[in-house]
mmCIF file of C-alpha atoms in Angstrom:
data_model
loop_
_atom_site.group_PDB
_atom_site.id
_atom_site.type_symbol
_atom_site.label_atom_id
_atom_site.label_comp_id
_atom_site.label_asym_id
_atom_site.label_seq_id
_atom_site.Cartn_x
_atom_site.Cartn_y
_atom_site.Cartn_z
ATOM 1 C CA ALA A 1 0.000 0.000 0.000
ATOM 2 C CA HIS A 2 1.172 3.545 -0.766
ATOM 3 C CA VAL A 3 0.314 6.587 1.356
ATOM 4 C CA MET A 4 0.880 10.136 0.089
ATOM 5 C CA HIS A 5 0.447 13.227 2.272
ATOM 6 C CA SER A 6 -0.640 16.289 0.321
ATOM 7 C CA SER A 7 1.300 18.580 2.685
ATOM 8 C CA ASN A 8 4.563 16.766 1.850
ATOM 9 C CA GLY A 9 4.405 17.825 -1.793
ATOM 10 C CA VAL A 10 5.888 15.450 -4.378
ATOM 11 C CA HIS A 11 5.755 11.757 -3.453
ATOM 12 C CA ARG A 12 8.551 9.406 -4.571
ATOM 13 C CA ILE A 13 7.978 5.732 -5.389
ATOM 14 C CA ASP A 14 10.861 3.344 -6.145
ATOM 15 C CA VAL A 15 9.879 0.446 -8.411
ATOM 16 C CA THR A 16 11.859 -2.747 -9.018
ATOM 17 C CA SER A 17 11.072 -5.573 -11.431
ATOM 18 C CA LEU A 18 12.422 -9.140 -11.493
ATOM 19 C CA LEU A 19 12.484 -9.055 -15.292
ATOM 20 C CA SER A 20 12.889 -6.249 -17.789
ATOM 21 C CA GLU A 21 9.429 -5.005 -18.714
ATOM 22 C CA GLU A 22 7.527 -1.966 -19.886
ATOM 23 C CA CYS A 23 6.085 0.033 -17.012
ATOM 24 C CA GLN A 24 3.165 2.487 -17.084
ATOM 25 C CA PRO A 25 2.399 3.702 -13.523
ATOM 26 C CA THR A 26 -1.172 4.944 -13.062
ATOM 27 C CA VAL A 27 -2.934 6.258 -9.954
ATOM 28 C CA SER A 28 -6.718 6.236 -9.830
ATOM 29 C CA LEU A 29 -8.535 7.658 -6.771
ATOM 30 C CA LYS A 30 -12.112 6.374 -6.497
ATOM 31 C CA GLN A 31 -13.362 7.224 -3.005
ATOM 32 C CA SER A 32 -13.536 10.189 -0.643
ATOM 33 C CA VAL A 33 -13.291 9.019 2.989
ATOM 34 C CA MET A 34 -14.867 10.812 5.961
ATOM 35 C CA VAL A 35 -14.065 10.032 9.607
ATOM 36 C CA LEU A 36 -17.130 9.849 11.869
ATOM 37 C CA LYS A 37 -16.369 10.431 15.555
ATOM 38 C CA PRO A 38 -18.627 9.187 18.370
ATOM 39 C CA VAL A 39 -21.089 11.659 19.888
ATOM 40 C CA GLU A 40 -22.347 9.302 22.601
ATOM 41 C CA SER A 41 -21.681 5.854 24.050
ATOM 42 C CA LYS A 42 -23.651 3.794 26.570
ATOM 43 C CA ILE A 43 -22.696 0.515 28.245
ATOM 44 C CA SER A 44 -25.528 -1.693 29.493
ATOM 45 C CA THR A 45 -26.242 -5.270 30.589
ATOM 46 C CA LEU A 46 -27.866 -7.560 28.047
ATOM 47 C CA THR A 47 -30.710 -9.975 28.791
ATOM 48 C CA LYS A 48 -30.662 -13.376 30.495
ATOM 49 C CA ARG A 49 -30.330 -14.963 27.059
ATOM 50 C CA ASP A 50 -26.875 -13.356 26.697
ATOM 51 C CA ILE A 51 -25.069 -15.541 29.213
ATOM 52 C CA ILE A 52 -22.229 -17.828 28.133
ATOM 53 C CA PRO A 53 -20.979 -20.940 30.011
ATOM 54 C CA ASN A 54 -19.857 -20.516 33.635
ATOM 55 C CA GLN A 55 -22.565 -17.875 34.054
ATOM 56 C CA ARG A 56 -20.647 -15.054 32.345
ATOM 57 C CA GLN A 57 -22.939 -12.124 31.544
ATOM 58 C CA ILE A 58 -22.469 -10.300 28.212
ATOM 59 C CA PHE A 59 -22.567 -6.487 28.096
ATOM 60 C CA GLN A 60 -23.007 -4.126 25.179
ATOM 61 C CA ASN A 61 -21.606 -0.717 24.282
ATOM 62 C CA VAL A 62 -23.868 1.207 21.902
ATOM 63 C CA ILE A 63 -21.893 4.017 20.238
ATOM 64 C CA THR A 64 -23.742 6.788 18.380
ATOM 65 C CA TYR A 65 -22.565 8.762 15.318
ATOM 66 C CA ASN A 66 -24.095 11.528 13.197
ATOM 67 C CA ILE A 67 -23.645 12.098 9.481
ATOM 68 C CA HIS A 68 -25.019 14.853 7.223
ATOM 69 C CA LEU A 69 -25.277 14.571 3.431
ATOM 70 C CA SER A 70 -25.675 17.762 1.421
ATOM 71 C CA LYS A 71 -26.733 15.723 -1.618
ATOM 72 C CA SER A 72 -27.484 12.147 -2.632
ATOM 73 C CA GLN A 73 -24.403 9.936 -2.254
ATOM 74 C CA GLU A 74 -23.326 6.317 -2.683
ATOM 75 C CA LEU A 75 -21.254 5.177 0.294
ATOM 76 C CA SER A 76 -20.115 2.337 2.519
ATOM 77 C CA ILE A 77 -19.578 2.354 6.295
ATOM 78 C CA HIS A 78 -17.241 0.317 8.493
ATOM 79 C CA ALA A 79 -15.370 0.455 11.799
ATOM 80 C CA PRO A 80 -11.637 0.217 10.950
ATOM 81 C CA LEU A 81 -10.778 -0.974 14.483
ATOM 82 C CA LEU A 82 -12.970 -4.069 13.999
ATOM 83 C CA CYS A 83 -13.334 -4.434 10.230
ATOM 84 C CA LYS A 84 -12.444 -7.783 8.591
ATOM 85 C CA ILE A 85 -12.018 -9.455 11.994
ATOM 86 C CA LEU A 86 -14.689 -11.972 12.856
ATOM 87 C CA TYR A 87 -13.868 -15.092 14.913
ATOM 88 C CA GLU A 88 -10.402 -13.736 15.791
ATOM 89 C CA SER A 89 -11.852 -10.541 17.272
ATOM 90 C CA GLU A 90 -11.367 -9.778 20.956
ATOM 91 C CA PHE A 91 -14.946 -8.512 21.034
ATOM 92 C CA GLU A 92 -17.834 -10.940 20.777
ATOM 93 C CA SER A 93 -19.592 -9.091 17.954
ATOM 94 C CA GLN A 94 -19.980 -5.845 16.055
ATOM 95 C CA PHE A 95 -23.097 -4.562 14.341
ATOM 96 C CA TRP A 96 -24.096 -1.100 13.117
ATOM 97 C CA MET A 97 -27.481 0.277 12.064
ATOM 98 C CA LEU A 98 -28.207 3.475 10.148
ATOM 99 C CA PHE A 99 -31.415 5.481 10.740
ATOM 100 C CA ASP A 100 -32.878 8.536 9.006
ATOM 101 C CA SER A 101 -34.274 11.629 10.791
ATOM 102 C CA ASN A 102 -37.600 9.776 11.249
ATOM 103 C CA LYS A 103 -35.832 6.917 13.086
ATOM 104 C CA MET A 104 -36.445 4.542 10.205
ATOM 105 C CA LEU A 105 -33.834 1.770 9.820
ATOM 106 C CA LEU A 106 -32.277 2.030 6.340
ATOM 107 C CA GLN A 107 -29.010 0.053 6.394
ATOM 108 C CA SER A 108 -26.972 -2.251 8.620
ATOM 109 C CA GLY A 109 -23.638 -4.023 8.524
ATOM 110 C CA ASP A 110 -20.976 -5.912 10.456
ATOM 111 C CA ALA A 111 -17.352 -7.013 10.005
ATOM 112 C CA TYR A 112 -17.387 -7.023 6.193
ATOM 113 C CA SER A 113 -19.292 -3.868 5.295
ATOM 114 C CA ASN A 114 -16.325 -1.872 3.914
ATOM 115 C CA SER A 115 -17.081 -2.916 0.317
ATOM 116 C CA ALA A 116 -20.894 -2.905 0.557
ATOM 117 C CA PHE A 117 -21.977 0.382 -1.030
ATOM 118 C CA PHE A 118 -25.497 1.784 -0.776
ATOM 119 C CA LYS A 119 -27.215 5.014 -1.779
ATOM 120 C CA LEU A 120 -28.565 7.665 0.601
ATOM 121 C CA ASP A 121 -30.547 10.798 -0.176
ATOM 122 C CA LYS A 122 -29.726 14.266 1.118
ATOM 123 C CA GLY A 123 -30.381 14.649 4.847
ATOM 124 C CA ASP A 124 -29.255 13.891 8.402
ATOM 125 C CA TYR A 125 -28.629 10.338 9.567
ATOM 126 C CA LEU A 126 -27.794 8.574 12.824
ATOM 127 C CA ILE A 127 -25.652 5.453 13.144
ATOM 128 C CA ARG A 128 -25.553 3.144 16.169
ATOM 129 C CA LEU A 129 -22.667 0.680 16.523
ATOM 130 C CA GLN A 130 -23.132 -2.199 18.984
ATOM 131 C CA VAL A 131 -20.021 -3.890 20.410
ATOM 132 C CA ARG A 132 -20.409 -6.798 22.877
ATOM 133 C CA HIS A 133 -18.074 -8.278 25.496
ATOM 134 C CA GLU A 134 -18.202 -9.927 28.902
ATOM 135 C CA LYS A 135 -15.916 -7.300 30.493
ATOM 136 C CA LYS A 136 -17.123 -3.721 30.919
ATOM 137 C CA GLU A 137 -13.584 -2.292 31.160
ATOM 138 C CA LEU A 138 -12.797 -3.550 27.652
ATOM 139 C CA LEU A 139 -16.052 -2.160 26.290
ATOM 140 C CA GLU A 140 -15.102 1.276 27.643
ATOM 141 C CA LYS A 141 -12.044 1.247 25.355
ATOM 142 C CA ALA A 142 -14.357 0.809 22.383
ATOM 143 C CA SER A 143 -16.147 4.086 23.213
ATOM 144 C CA GLU A 144 -13.630 6.024 21.084
ATOM 145 C CA CYS A 145 -13.984 3.748 18.062
ATOM 146 C CA VAL A 146 -14.480 5.779 14.857
ATOM 147 C CA LEU A 147 -16.442 4.871 11.752
ATOM 148 C CA LEU A 148 -15.282 5.507 8.200
ATOM 149 C CA ALA A 149 -17.757 6.593 5.529
ATOM 150 C CA SER A 150 -16.331 5.977 2.044
ATOM 151 C CA PHE A 151 -18.104 7.909 -0.730
ATOM 152 C CA LYS A 152 -17.855 6.811 -4.357
ATOM 153 C CA LEU A 153 -16.579 9.586 -6.628
ATOM 154 C CA ALA A 154 -18.657 10.278 -9.719
ATOM 155 C CA ASN A 155 -15.450 10.156 -11.776
ATOM 156 C CA SER A 156 -12.160 8.661 -10.600
ATOM 157 C CA LEU A 157 -9.272 11.100 -10.063
ATOM 158 C CA SER A 158 -6.009 10.470 -11.898
ATOM 159 C CA MET A 159 -2.703 11.796 -10.545
ATOM 160 C CA ASP A 160 0.202 13.015 -12.644
ATOM 161 C CA ILE A 161 3.414 10.955 -12.474
ATOM 162 C CA TYR A 162 6.845 12.140 -13.677
ATOM 163 C CA LYS A 163 10.342 10.738 -14.223
ATOM 164 C CA SER A 164 12.089 13.518 -12.285
ATOM 165 C CA PHE A 165 11.412 15.492 -9.120
ATOM 166 C CA ASN A 166 11.773 18.879 -10.866
ATOM 167 C CA ASN A 167 9.219 18.002 -13.532
ATOM 168 C CA ALA A 168 6.768 16.989 -10.789
ATOM 169 C CA VAL A 169 7.333 20.292 -8.976
ATOM 170 C CA LEU A 170 6.770 22.286 -12.170
ATOM 171 C CA SER A 171 3.835 20.053 -13.212
ATOM 172 C CA ASN A 172 4.846 20.458 -16.865
ATOM 173 C CA ASN A 173 3.858 18.351 -19.863
ATOM 174 C CA LYS A 174 6.590 15.725 -19.333
ATOM 175 C CA LYS A 175 4.309 13.199 -17.649
ATOM 176 C CA ILE A 176 5.167 9.503 -17.899
ATOM 177 C CA SER A 177 3.392 7.529 -20.590
ATOM 178 C CA SER A 178 5.501 4.374 -20.390
ATOM 179 C CA VAL A 179 9.101 3.482 -19.576
ATOM 180 C CA ILE A 180 11.300 0.382 -19.858
ATOM 181 C CA LEU A 181 12.133 -0.922 -16.390
ATOM 182 C CA PRO A 182 15.460 -2.880 -16.307
ATOM 183 C CA ALA A 183 15.614 -6.067 -14.242
ATOM 184 C CA ASP A 184 16.651 -5.724 -10.571
ATOM 185 C CA ILE A 185 17.297 -1.987 -10.870
ATOM 186 C CA ALA A 186 15.213 0.429 -8.785
ATOM 187 C CA LYS A 187 13.564 3.136 -10.846
ATOM 188 C CA PRO A 188 12.143 6.232 -9.072
ATOM 189 C CA PHE A 189 8.820 7.788 -10.084
ATOM 190 C CA TYR A 190 7.438 11.059 -8.716
ATOM 191 C CA VAL A 191 3.746 11.682 -8.061
ATOM 192 C CA ALA A 192 2.655 15.345 -8.135
ATOM 193 C CA PRO A 193 0.101 16.536 -5.554
ATOM 194 C CA LEU A 194 -3.475 17.199 -6.619
ATOM 195 C CA PRO A 195 -4.335 20.844 -7.398
ATOM 196 C CA ASN A 196 -6.772 22.480 -4.954
ATOM 197 C CA GLU A 197 -9.342 22.857 -7.739
ATOM 198 C CA LYS A 198 -9.580 19.067 -8.160
ATOM 199 C CA ILE A 199 -9.770 18.523 -4.403
ATOM 200 C CA THR A 200 -12.573 21.022 -3.724
ATOM 201 C CA LYS A 201 -14.531 19.757 -6.739
ATOM 202 C CA ASN A 202 -14.423 16.088 -5.691
ATOM 203 C CA ILE A 203 -14.161 16.049 -1.895
ATOM 204 C CA VAL A 204 -17.301 14.997 -0.007
ATOM 205 C CA GLY A 205 -18.098 16.965 3.162
ATOM 206 C CA GLN A 206 -15.330 16.888 5.763
ATOM 207 C CA SER A 207 -13.444 13.990 4.164
ATOM 208 C CA SER A 208 -9.884 13.412 5.332
ATOM 209 C CA TRP A 209 -8.417 11.506 2.394
ATOM 210 C CA PHE A 210 -8.944 10.019 -1.065
ATOM 211 C CA GLU A 211 -8.568 6.295 -1.613
ATOM 212 C CA GLY A 212 -7.845 4.343 -4.754
ATOM 213 C CA GLN A 213 -5.338 2.146 -6.558
ATOM 214 C CA ILE A 214 -1.968 2.296 -8.279
ATOM 215 C CA VAL A 215 -0.817 -0.094 -11.013
ATOM 216 C CA PHE A 216 2.635 -0.269 -12.628
ATOM 217 C CA ALA A 217 2.540 -2.815 -15.462
ATOM 218 C CA LYS A 218 1.618 -1.731 -18.967
ATOM 219 C CA ASP A 219 0.487 -5.230 -19.953
ATOM 220 C CA GLU A 220 -3.298 -5.586 -19.593
ATOM 221 C CA LEU A 221 -3.093 -8.898 -17.725
ATOM 222 C CA GLY A 222 -0.495 -7.430 -15.382
ATOM 223 C CA ARG A 223 -2.719 -4.421 -14.653
ATOM 224 C CA LYS A 224 -5.533 -6.740 -13.590
ATOM 225 C CA VAL A 225 -3.514 -8.691 -11.021
ATOM 226 C CA ASP A 226 -0.729 -6.369 -9.834
ATOM 227 C CA ILE A 227 -2.874 -3.769 -8.040
ATOM 228 C CA HIS A 228 -1.828 -1.800 -4.934
ATOM 229 C CA ASN A 229 -3.839 0.449 -2.626
ATOM 230 C CA PHE A 230 -3.103 4.172 -2.807
ATOM 231 C CA THR A 231 -4.183 6.738 -0.181
ATOM 232 C CA TYR A 232 -3.939 10.500 -0.660
ATOM 233 C CA ILE A 233 -4.215 12.231 2.739
ATOM 234 C CA LEU A 234 -5.557 15.784 2.704
ATOM 235 C CA SER A 235 -4.237 18.664 4.773
ATOM 236 C CA GLU A 236 -6.633 20.406 7.131
ATOM 237 C CA GLY A 237 -6.372 23.983 8.323
ATOM 238 C CA PRO A 238 -8.348 27.160 9.060
ATOM 239 C CA ALA A 239 -10.162 28.798 6.154
ATOM 240 C CA VAL A 240 -8.376 31.854 4.773
ATOM 241 C CA LYS A 241 -10.132 34.638 2.867
ATOM 242 C CA LYS A 242 -8.874 35.567 -0.578
ATOM 243 C CA ASN A 243 -7.916 39.085 0.534
ATOM 244 C CA GLY A 244 -5.614 37.601 3.169
ATOM 245 C CA SER A 245 -7.659 38.631 6.180
ATOM 246 C CA SER A 246 -8.107 36.250 9.092
ATOM 247 C CA PRO A 247 -11.146 33.943 9.197
ATOM 248 C CA LYS A 248 -14.322 35.173 10.838
ATOM 249 C CA GLU A 249 -14.325 34.740 14.607
ATOM 250 C CA THR A 250 -16.995 32.561 16.121
ATOM 251 C CA LYS A 251 -19.016 34.043 18.991
ATOM 252 C CA THR A 252 -20.305 32.276 22.062
ATOM 253 C CA LYS A 253 -24.028 32.247 22.870
ATOM 254 C CA MET A 254 -23.445 34.707 25.735
ATOM 255 C CA GLU A 255 -21.611 37.113 23.413
ATOM 256 C CA GLU A 256 -24.475 36.887 20.903
ATOM 257 C CA TYR A 257 -26.958 37.576 23.720
ATOM 258 C CA LYS A 258 -25.082 40.667 24.959
ATOM 259 C CA GLU A 259 -24.746 41.984 21.417
ATOM 260 C CA GLY A 260 -28.475 41.462 20.818
ATOM 261 C CA VAL A 261 -29.409 43.320 24.027
ATOM 262 C CA ARG A 262 -27.125 46.218 23.106
ATOM 263 C CA ASN A 263 -28.575 46.480 19.594
ATOM 264 C CA PHE A 264 -32.126 46.399 20.976
ATOM 265 C CA LYS A 265 -31.407 49.209 23.454
ATOM 266 C CA SER A 266 -29.664 51.283 20.785
ATOM 267 C CA ASP A 267 -32.623 50.969 18.407
ATOM 268 C CA PHE A 268 -35.111 51.827 21.150
ATOM 269 C CA ILE A 269 -33.382 55.101 22.144
ATOM 270 C CA ALA A 270 -35.008 57.002 19.265
ATOM 271 C CA LYS A 271 -38.496 56.023 20.485
ATOM 272 C CA LEU A 272 -38.090 57.405 24.036
ATOM 273 C CA GLU A 273 -38.572 60.825 25.542
ATOM 274 C CA PRO A 274 -35.391 62.949 25.633
ATOM 275 C CA GLU A 275 -34.695 62.431 29.350
ATOM 276 C CA ASP A 276 -35.328 58.678 29.118
ATOM 277 C CA ALA A 277 -33.291 58.428 25.903
ATOM 278 C CA GLU A 278 -30.331 60.173 27.565
ATOM 279 C CA SER A 279 -30.503 57.800 30.549
ATOM 280 C CA LEU A 280 -30.614 54.710 28.306
ATOM 281 C CA TYR A 281 -27.800 56.078 26.147
ATOM 282 C CA LYS A 282 -25.565 56.458 29.217
ATOM 283 C CA GLU A 283 -26.440 52.905 30.284
ATOM 284 C CA VAL A 284 -25.487 51.473 26.900
ATOM 285 C CA LEU A 285 -22.281 53.536 26.808
ATOM 286 C CA ALA A 286 -21.275 52.388 30.302
ATOM 287 C CA ALA A 287 -21.798 48.730 29.389
ATOM 288 C CA ASN A 288 -19.963 49.098 26.040
ATOM 289 C CA PRO A 289 -17.283 51.804 26.406
ATOM 290 C CA ASN A 290 -15.705 50.896 23.064
#
């Protein structure tokens, strides 16, 4: 698997072949991945039916997540901490259920839901993940388990690959089409970062990375079997206005309340008698000297 951080700029990949062959490296990003953090977790005792030999009671931890879709999307959901682990898992079971704003059950999944894509309409959704175990202290550790929502991109994103570092920095027209790879000799390739225009056009919500594949062989049969995972991690930071000014400050509820009271008093001054208006004006000025 290959991981590329957008903040690190150009990404170098060294490729070696056992035999001399024609190489055509291609990166194709197909999914935009969003991390869902828990908003609530609750540990409780299960029923009398959930007792295993030697009278060991099973407990559950139900972890809640929220997800908002601004438009219709095709996605899959899984818990990376537990995904693809079934009988070998330390926990007895894992099971998630997805509900809409009317509490209607729409989807569910377990250990192998990472590749099961489904379509959801625009709206707000709630996901509950149930994890079971006989020890409460172990269930508490699962309270911070995150879910990953992988959204299918309408069109896969290709990344530009170059023979030299300088060409990748300049992002010129000298992209690799194909190259002969000598046997047992490492050949470096350089992957240029995605332009911001492509990222903002294809990213879904607050996604943290793009996921896809990279292939090296030019031969069609080789491209079908020699496939590697490729992850492009996005950089996160505060929004900056185009004129260079700092981002808008967020106000607390108390600050909004005080500002609202001040504006109300200021607007009401014109409606009062002169002596009352002067008194209210002094009150507003004393509370807001600036």
